[in-house]
Coordinates of C-alpha atoms and ligand atoms in Angstrom, one line a residue:
M53 CA -31.2 65.7 -70.1
T54 CA -33.9 66.8 -67.4
N55 CA -36.9 68.1 -68.5
E56 CA -37.4 70.4 -65.6
R57 CA -35.7 73.9 -65.2
I58 CA -32.9 73.7 -62.8
L59 CA -33.6 76.5 -60.4
L60 CA -31.4 78.5 -58.2
S61 CA -32.6 77.3 -55.0
T62 CA -36.0 75.6 -54.3
P63 CA -37.7 74.7 -51.1
H64 CA -36.9 71.1 -49.8
M65 CA -39.6 69.2 -47.9
T66 CA -38.8 66.9 -45.1
G67 CA -41.9 65.1 -45.2
N68 CA -42.7 65.9 -41.6
E69 CA -44.3 69.5 -42.3
Q70 CA -47.9 67.8 -42.6
K71 CA -47.7 66.5 -39.3
Y72 CA -47.5 70.2 -37.8
I73 CA -50.1 71.5 -40.3
N74 CA -52.5 68.8 -39.4
E75 CA -52.1 69.6 -35.6
A76 CA -53.2 73.1 -36.6
F77 CA -56.0 72.3 -38.7
E78 CA -57.3 69.6 -35.9
S79 CA -57.2 72.0 -33.2
N80 CA -58.3 75.1 -35.9
W81 CA -55.6 77.3 -35.2
I82 CA -55.5 78.6 -38.5
A83 CA -54.4 82.1 -37.2
P84 CA -51.2 84.2 -36.7
L85 CA -50.1 82.9 -33.2
G86 CA -50.8 79.5 -32.0
P87 CA -48.8 76.6 -30.2
N88 CA -46.7 76.0 -33.6
V89 CA -45.4 79.6 -33.6
D90 CA -44.7 79.4 -29.8
A91 CA -42.7 76.2 -30.2
F92 CA -41.0 77.6 -33.4
E93 CA -39.8 81.0 -31.6
Q94 CA -38.6 78.4 -28.7
E95 CA -36.7 76.1 -31.3
I96 CA -35.1 78.5 -33.2
A97 CA -34.1 80.6 -30.2
D98 CA -32.5 77.1 -28.6
Y99 CA -31.0 76.2 -32.2
V100 CA -29.1 79.7 -32.5
G101 CA -28.5 80.0 -28.7
V102 CA -30.2 83.2 -28.0
K103 CA -32.9 83.8 -25.1
A104 CA -36.0 84.6 -27.3
A105 CA -37.4 85.0 -30.7
A106 CA -40.6 86.7 -32.4
A107 CA -41.5 84.7 -35.5
T108 CA -42.9 87.3 -38.3
S109 CA -44.5 87.4 -41.6
S110 CA -41.1 88.0 -43.4
G111 CA -37.4 88.8 -42.6
T112 CA -38.2 92.4 -43.9
A113 CA -40.7 92.7 -41.2
A114 CA -38.3 91.6 -38.8
I115 CA -35.5 94.2 -39.9
H116 CA -38.2 96.7 -39.7
L117 CA -39.1 95.8 -36.1
A118 CA -35.6 95.7 -35.1
L119 CA -35.2 99.5 -36.6
R120 CA -38.2 100.3 -34.7
L121 CA -37.4 99.0 -31.5
L122 CA -34.0 100.6 -31.9
G123 CA -35.8 104.0 -32.1
V124 CA -34.8 104.6 -35.4
G125 CA -36.4 107.6 -36.9
P126 CA -36.7 110.5 -39.2
G127 CA -33.4 112.5 -39.3
D128 CA -31.5 109.0 -37.9
T129 CA -28.7 107.5 -40.1
V130 CA -28.3 103.7 -40.2
F131 CA -24.9 102.0 -41.4
C132 CA -25.7 99.0 -43.9
S133 CA -23.7 96.3 -46.0
S134 CA -23.7 97.7 -49.8
L135 CA -23.3 94.3 -51.1
T136 CA -27.0 92.9 -50.2
F137 CA -30.6 92.0 -51.4
V138 CA -32.5 95.2 -51.1
A139 CA -34.7 94.0 -48.1
S140 CA -32.0 94.5 -45.9
A141 CA -31.9 98.5 -46.5
N142 CA -35.7 99.3 -47.4
P143 CA -36.8 99.2 -43.4
I144 CA -34.2 101.8 -42.9
L145 CA -36.5 104.0 -45.4
Y146 CA -39.6 102.8 -43.9
Q147 CA -38.7 104.3 -40.7
G148 CA -37.5 107.7 -42.5
A149 CA -33.8 107.6 -41.8
D150 CA -30.7 107.6 -44.0
P151 CA -28.8 104.7 -45.1
I152 CA -25.1 105.0 -45.1
F153 CA -23.5 102.1 -47.2
I154 CA -20.3 100.3 -46.5
D155 CA -18.4 98.3 -48.7
S156 CA -17.1 94.9 -48.7
E157 CA -13.9 93.1 -47.6
L158 CA -12.1 90.2 -49.6
K159 CA -12.1 87.6 -47.2
S160 CA -15.8 87.2 -46.6
W161 CA -17.1 89.5 -49.1
N162 CA -19.2 91.2 -46.2
M163 CA -18.9 94.4 -44.4
C164 CA -15.3 95.6 -44.2
P165 CA -14.2 96.4 -40.7
Q166 CA -11.6 99.0 -42.4
A167 CA -14.2 100.8 -44.0
L168 CA -16.8 100.7 -41.2
A169 CA -14.3 102.5 -39.2
E170 CA -13.7 105.1 -42.1
A171 CA -17.5 105.5 -41.6
F172 CA -17.5 105.8 -38.2
Q173 CA -14.9 108.6 -38.1
W174 CA -16.5 110.6 -40.9
A175 CA -19.8 110.2 -39.2
E176 CA -18.5 111.5 -36.1
T177 CA -16.8 114.7 -37.9
N178 CA -20.1 115.3 -39.4
K179 CA -22.4 114.9 -36.6
C180 CA -24.4 111.8 -38.1
L181 CA -23.3 109.0 -35.7
P182 CA -25.8 105.9 -36.6
K183 CA -28.6 104.8 -34.7
A184 CA -28.1 101.2 -35.8
I185 CA -25.8 99.3 -38.3
I186 CA -27.2 96.5 -40.4
V187 CA -24.3 93.6 -41.0
V188 CA -25.6 91.3 -43.6
N189 CA -24.1 87.7 -43.8
L190 CA -23.9 87.2 -47.4
Y191 CA -24.6 83.8 -49.1
G192 CA -24.8 82.1 -45.9
Q193 CA -21.3 83.3 -44.4
S194 CA -20.8 85.5 -41.3
A195 CA -19.3 88.8 -41.7
D196 CA -16.0 89.2 -39.4
M197 CA -17.9 90.1 -36.4
D198 CA -15.3 90.6 -33.6
P199 CA -13.8 93.9 -35.3
I200 CA -17.2 95.1 -36.0
I201 CA -18.7 94.6 -32.7
E202 CA -15.2 96.2 -31.3
L203 CA -15.8 99.4 -33.5
C204 CA -19.6 99.2 -32.4
E205 CA -19.0 99.1 -28.9
R206 CA -16.5 101.9 -29.0
Y207 CA -19.3 104.2 -30.5
N208 CA -22.0 102.8 -28.5
V209 CA -24.2 101.6 -31.8
P210 CA -26.1 98.4 -31.5
I211 CA -26.1 95.7 -34.4
I212 CA -28.6 93.9 -36.4
E213 CA -27.3 90.9 -38.1
D214 CA -29.1 90.0 -41.2
A215 CA -28.7 86.5 -41.1
A216 CA -31.6 85.8 -43.6
E217 CA -29.1 83.9 -45.8
S218 CA -27.2 82.4 -43.0
L219 CA -29.0 80.3 -40.5
G220 CA -26.8 77.5 -39.4
A221 CA -23.5 79.3 -40.3
E222 CA -21.1 80.0 -37.5
Y223 CA -18.7 82.8 -36.3
K224 CA -16.0 81.4 -34.2
G225 CA -18.2 78.7 -33.0
K226 CA -21.4 80.9 -32.3
K227 CA -24.3 80.6 -34.6
S228 CA -24.7 83.3 -37.2
G229 CA -27.6 85.7 -36.0
S230 CA -26.8 85.5 -32.4
L231 CA -24.0 88.1 -32.2
G232 CA -25.6 91.2 -32.7
H233 CA -28.2 93.0 -30.8
F234 CA -30.8 91.7 -32.9
G235 CA -30.6 88.8 -35.7
V236 CA -33.0 88.4 -38.4
F237 CA -33.9 85.5 -40.4
S238 CA -36.1 84.6 -43.4
F239 CA -37.8 81.5 -44.3
N240 CA -38.8 82.4 -47.9
G241 CA -39.3 80.2 -50.5
N242 CA -35.6 80.4 -51.8
K243 CA -34.1 80.2 -48.3
I244 CA -32.1 77.1 -46.8
I245 CA -35.4 76.6 -44.8
S246 CA -38.6 77.9 -45.7
T247 CA -42.2 78.4 -44.6
S248 CA -43.3 79.7 -47.8
G249 CA -42.8 83.1 -46.5
G250 CA -42.0 84.2 -42.7
G251 CA -39.0 85.4 -40.8
M252 CA -37.9 85.7 -37.4
L253 CA -36.4 88.4 -35.0
V254 CA -33.9 87.1 -32.2
S255 CA -32.3 88.4 -29.4
N256 CA -30.7 88.1 -25.8
D257 CA -33.1 90.9 -25.0
E258 CA -36.1 89.4 -24.3
Q259 CA -38.4 92.6 -23.3
A260 CA -37.4 93.9 -26.7
I261 CA -38.4 90.7 -28.4
E262 CA -41.8 91.0 -25.9
K263 CA -42.4 94.3 -27.7
A264 CA -41.7 92.9 -31.1
R265 CA -44.6 90.5 -30.5
F266 CA -46.6 93.5 -29.4
L267 CA -45.7 95.8 -32.1
S268 CA -46.3 93.4 -34.6
T269 CA -50.0 92.3 -33.8
Q270 CA -51.3 96.0 -33.9
A271 CA -49.8 97.2 -30.8
R272 CA -53.1 96.5 -28.9
D273 CA -52.9 98.3 -25.3
P274 CA -54.4 95.8 -22.6
A275 CA -57.9 96.9 -22.2
P276 CA -61.5 95.0 -22.7
H277 CA -62.3 97.4 -26.1
Y278 CA -59.8 97.8 -29.0
Q279 CA -57.2 100.7 -27.8
H280 CA -54.0 101.6 -29.5
S281 CA -51.5 104.5 -28.3
Q282 CA -48.5 103.1 -30.4
L283 CA -48.2 102.6 -33.9
G284 CA -48.3 98.6 -34.9
Y285 CA -48.1 96.5 -37.7
N286 CA -49.6 93.0 -38.9
Y287 CA -46.4 91.5 -39.1
R288 CA -46.9 87.8 -37.3
M289 CA -46.3 84.7 -38.5
S290 CA -49.3 82.3 -39.3
N291 CA -49.7 79.1 -37.0
V292 CA -50.1 76.7 -40.1
L293 CA -46.6 78.4 -41.4
A294 CA -44.9 78.1 -38.3
G295 CA -45.6 74.3 -38.3
I296 CA -43.6 74.0 -41.5
G297 CA -40.8 75.8 -40.0
R298 CA -40.7 73.4 -37.0
A299 CA -40.3 70.6 -39.6
Q300 CA -38.0 72.4 -41.8
L301 CA -35.8 73.4 -38.8
E302 CA -35.2 69.7 -37.8
A303 CA -33.4 69.3 -41.2
I304 CA -31.3 72.4 -40.5
D305 CA -28.1 70.7 -40.3
T306 CA -28.7 67.9 -42.9
R307 CA -29.5 70.9 -45.3
V308 CA -26.1 72.9 -44.5
K309 CA -24.3 69.7 -44.9
Q310 CA -26.2 69.5 -48.4
R311 CA -25.7 72.7 -49.7
R312 CA -22.0 72.3 -48.4
E313 CA -21.7 69.4 -50.5
K314 CA -22.9 71.0 -53.8
F315 CA -20.4 73.8 -53.3
H316 CA -17.6 71.2 -53.0
T317 CA -18.7 69.5 -56.2
Y318 CA -18.6 72.8 -57.8
E319 CA -14.8 73.8 -56.5
S320 CA -13.7 70.4 -57.3
E321 CA -14.5 70.2 -61.0
L322 CA -14.0 73.9 -62.0
N323 CA -11.7 75.6 -59.2
D324 CA -8.7 74.7 -61.2
L325 CA -10.0 76.5 -64.2
P326 CA -8.3 79.8 -65.3
G327 CA -10.4 82.8 -64.5
I328 CA -12.8 80.9 -61.8
E329 CA -12.7 81.9 -58.2
F330 CA -15.1 80.8 -55.9
M331 CA -16.4 83.0 -52.8
P332 CA -13.7 82.0 -50.2
E333 CA -14.8 80.5 -46.9
A334 CA -13.2 82.9 -44.1
E335 CA -11.0 81.1 -41.4
F336 CA -13.4 82.4 -38.7
G337 CA -16.5 80.6 -39.6
L338 CA -18.8 78.1 -41.0
H339 CA -20.4 78.8 -44.3
N340 CA -23.7 77.3 -44.9
R341 CA -23.3 77.7 -48.6
W342 CA -26.8 78.6 -49.2
L343 CA -25.9 79.6 -52.7
T344 CA -22.6 78.5 -54.4
T345 CA -21.1 82.0 -55.7
M346 CA -17.5 82.2 -57.8
L347 CA -16.2 85.0 -60.2
L348 CA -15.4 85.3 -63.5
T349 CA -12.2 87.0 -63.8
E350 CA -10.1 88.5 -66.7
D351 CA -8.6 85.1 -67.5
A352 CA -12.1 83.7 -68.1
P353 CA -12.8 83.2 -71.9
I354 CA -16.5 84.4 -71.3
D355 CA -17.9 87.1 -68.9
R356 CA -20.6 86.6 -66.2
D357 CA -23.6 87.6 -68.5
E358 CA -22.3 85.3 -71.4
L359 CA -22.2 82.6 -69.0
I360 CA -25.6 83.1 -67.4
H361 CA -26.6 83.3 -71.1
A362 CA -25.3 79.9 -71.8
L363 CA -26.5 78.2 -68.5
A364 CA -30.2 79.7 -69.3
N365 CA -30.1 78.1 -73.1
E366 CA -29.8 74.9 -71.3
D367 CA -32.7 75.7 -69.0
I368 CA -30.2 76.2 -65.6
E369 CA -31.2 79.5 -63.5
S370 CA -28.1 81.3 -62.5
R371 CA -27.9 84.9 -61.3
P372 CA -25.7 87.7 -61.0
V373 CA -24.3 88.7 -57.2
W374 CA -26.4 91.3 -55.7
K375 CA -26.2 94.6 -57.3
P376 CA -25.0 96.8 -54.2
M377 CA -27.2 99.1 -52.7
H378 CA -25.2 102.2 -53.6
L379 CA -25.5 101.4 -57.1
Q380 CA -29.2 101.2 -57.3
P381 CA -31.0 103.8 -58.6
S382 CA -33.3 104.2 -55.4
Y383 CA -30.1 104.6 -53.3
E384 CA -27.4 106.1 -55.1
K385 CA -28.0 109.3 -53.7
Y386 CA -26.9 108.1 -50.0
Y387 CA -23.3 108.0 -48.9
F388 CA -21.2 105.3 -49.7
I389 CA -17.9 104.5 -47.5
K390 CA -15.1 102.5 -49.2
I391 CA -11.3 102.2 -48.5
W392 CA -10.2 101.1 -52.4
E393 CA -10.3 103.2 -55.1
D394 CA -12.7 100.9 -57.0
S395 CA -15.3 99.6 -54.8
L396 CA -15.0 95.8 -54.0
S397 CA -18.6 95.3 -53.9
K398 CA -19.0 96.7 -57.4
K399 CA -16.2 94.2 -58.6
L400 CA -18.3 91.1 -57.1
F401 CA -21.5 92.3 -58.7
R402 CA -19.7 92.6 -62.2
K403 CA -17.7 89.3 -61.9
G404 CA -20.0 87.5 -59.7
I405 CA -22.5 84.6 -60.4
C406 CA -24.8 82.6 -58.4
L407 CA -25.0 78.8 -59.4
P408 CA -28.0 76.4 -58.8
S409 CA -27.4 75.2 -55.1
S410 CA -30.6 73.7 -53.7
S411 CA -30.1 71.1 -51.1
S412 CA -32.2 68.7 -53.6
L413 CA -30.0 69.5 -56.6
S414 CA -29.0 65.8 -57.9
A415 CA -26.0 64.6 -58.6
K416 CA -27.0 64.0 -62.5
E417 CA -28.4 67.7 -62.6
Q418 CA -25.1 69.0 -60.8
K419 CA -23.0 67.3 -63.4
F420 CA -25.4 68.6 -66.4
I421 CA -24.6 72.1 -64.9
N422 CA -20.8 71.5 -64.4
D423 CA -20.2 70.1 -68.5
T424 CA -22.2 72.9 -69.4
I425 CA -19.7 75.6 -67.4
L426 CA -16.9 73.3 -68.8
I427 CA -17.7 73.6 -72.5
Q428 CA -18.2 77.7 -72.0
M429 CA -14.8 77.9 -70.2
K430 CA -12.7 76.2 -73.0
Ligands
LIG765 C1 -34.3 87.1 -48.1 C2 -33.6 88.4 -47.6 C3 -34.2 89.1 -46.8 C4 -35.7 89.4 -46.7 O1 -36.3 88.4 -46.2 P1 -38.0 87.9 -46.5 O2 -38.4 87.0 -45.6 O3 -37.7 87.6 -48.3 O4 -38.5 89.4 -46.4 C5 -33.6 90.1 -46.0 N1 -32.2 90.3 -46.2 C6 -31.7 89.4 -47.1 C7 -29.8 89.7 -47.0 C8 -32.1 88.2 -47.8 O5 -31.5 87.5 -48.8

């Protein structure tokens, strides 16, 4: 029907990007830093409802900066959601610290507060209380932050909210990414808004954000010559890309609406079929439905891989749900805390599939996807 492959999540330009890019070109601000970077930072901070933001070259860089700012180093432990993309966890290893992975809960698929409570008790007994915790807001839905915050306050551990996938989502009326000590966003090509590549570190701690800017520009001391007394990074966003981000951010609420509409179309067509269960939207928040994700349960006539294969035969891209970190070869030696006999994140990975969810997906394309799935589910 279409001659082009239908992809999982593609960039969706507004048309205004060129205006900001031109401004950068006309003023010759083709550099990291510049007026678009300053403005984009302020606009994100305002949108999310935090005091300050630092634009970075990627979401991964922003997570790394957050860990560094919290003083995470060799010998420290960091708690992290297991069900996530590897970029949530890698910066823990960059800092020479040890991750301890936490299982998911059913209602949001995110970090399970009960498992977190067990992890804290276990870590207290074993004298390895974490220096920080990374809570991931999966596929555009916030974790259940209240019980998580309560536990972290009890143990005095700061929270990094990995909101790379959840810009525009909400938790009890607050914007996702604004609830931890630090929040992290990504503007990679597949995210809900994109600068082709980029990220943002946000916080109400303005001094920490100022320090993030310093560290991400090679930690150059104020001196006429090049003087460095701390280890820095080249992690800043370019002024050209920040221009793209400004135009993209103008459309964020529309993009959330569009992604949610794609989800509702899938749900209304497929939810009644035996063997299909969509990722729930927990009562505490607004899901941005970055990716529509569903489980193929025992009642389904085919399994996850068969469906992915059948869709690929029609040139439709789909993907398994993230493979949990505790099952990854590079992370399997680290501790994993769960409360169920069989871990929930493993089950979600085995049965879960992400469907094409671009905000630009046409009704015709989505009907074609639904029809392809319906044939397989007979
Ligand atoms: C995309 C993503 C990141 C990393 O963002 P980049 O900008 O690609 O470095 C981190 N965490 C999660 C959960 C992500 O989906």
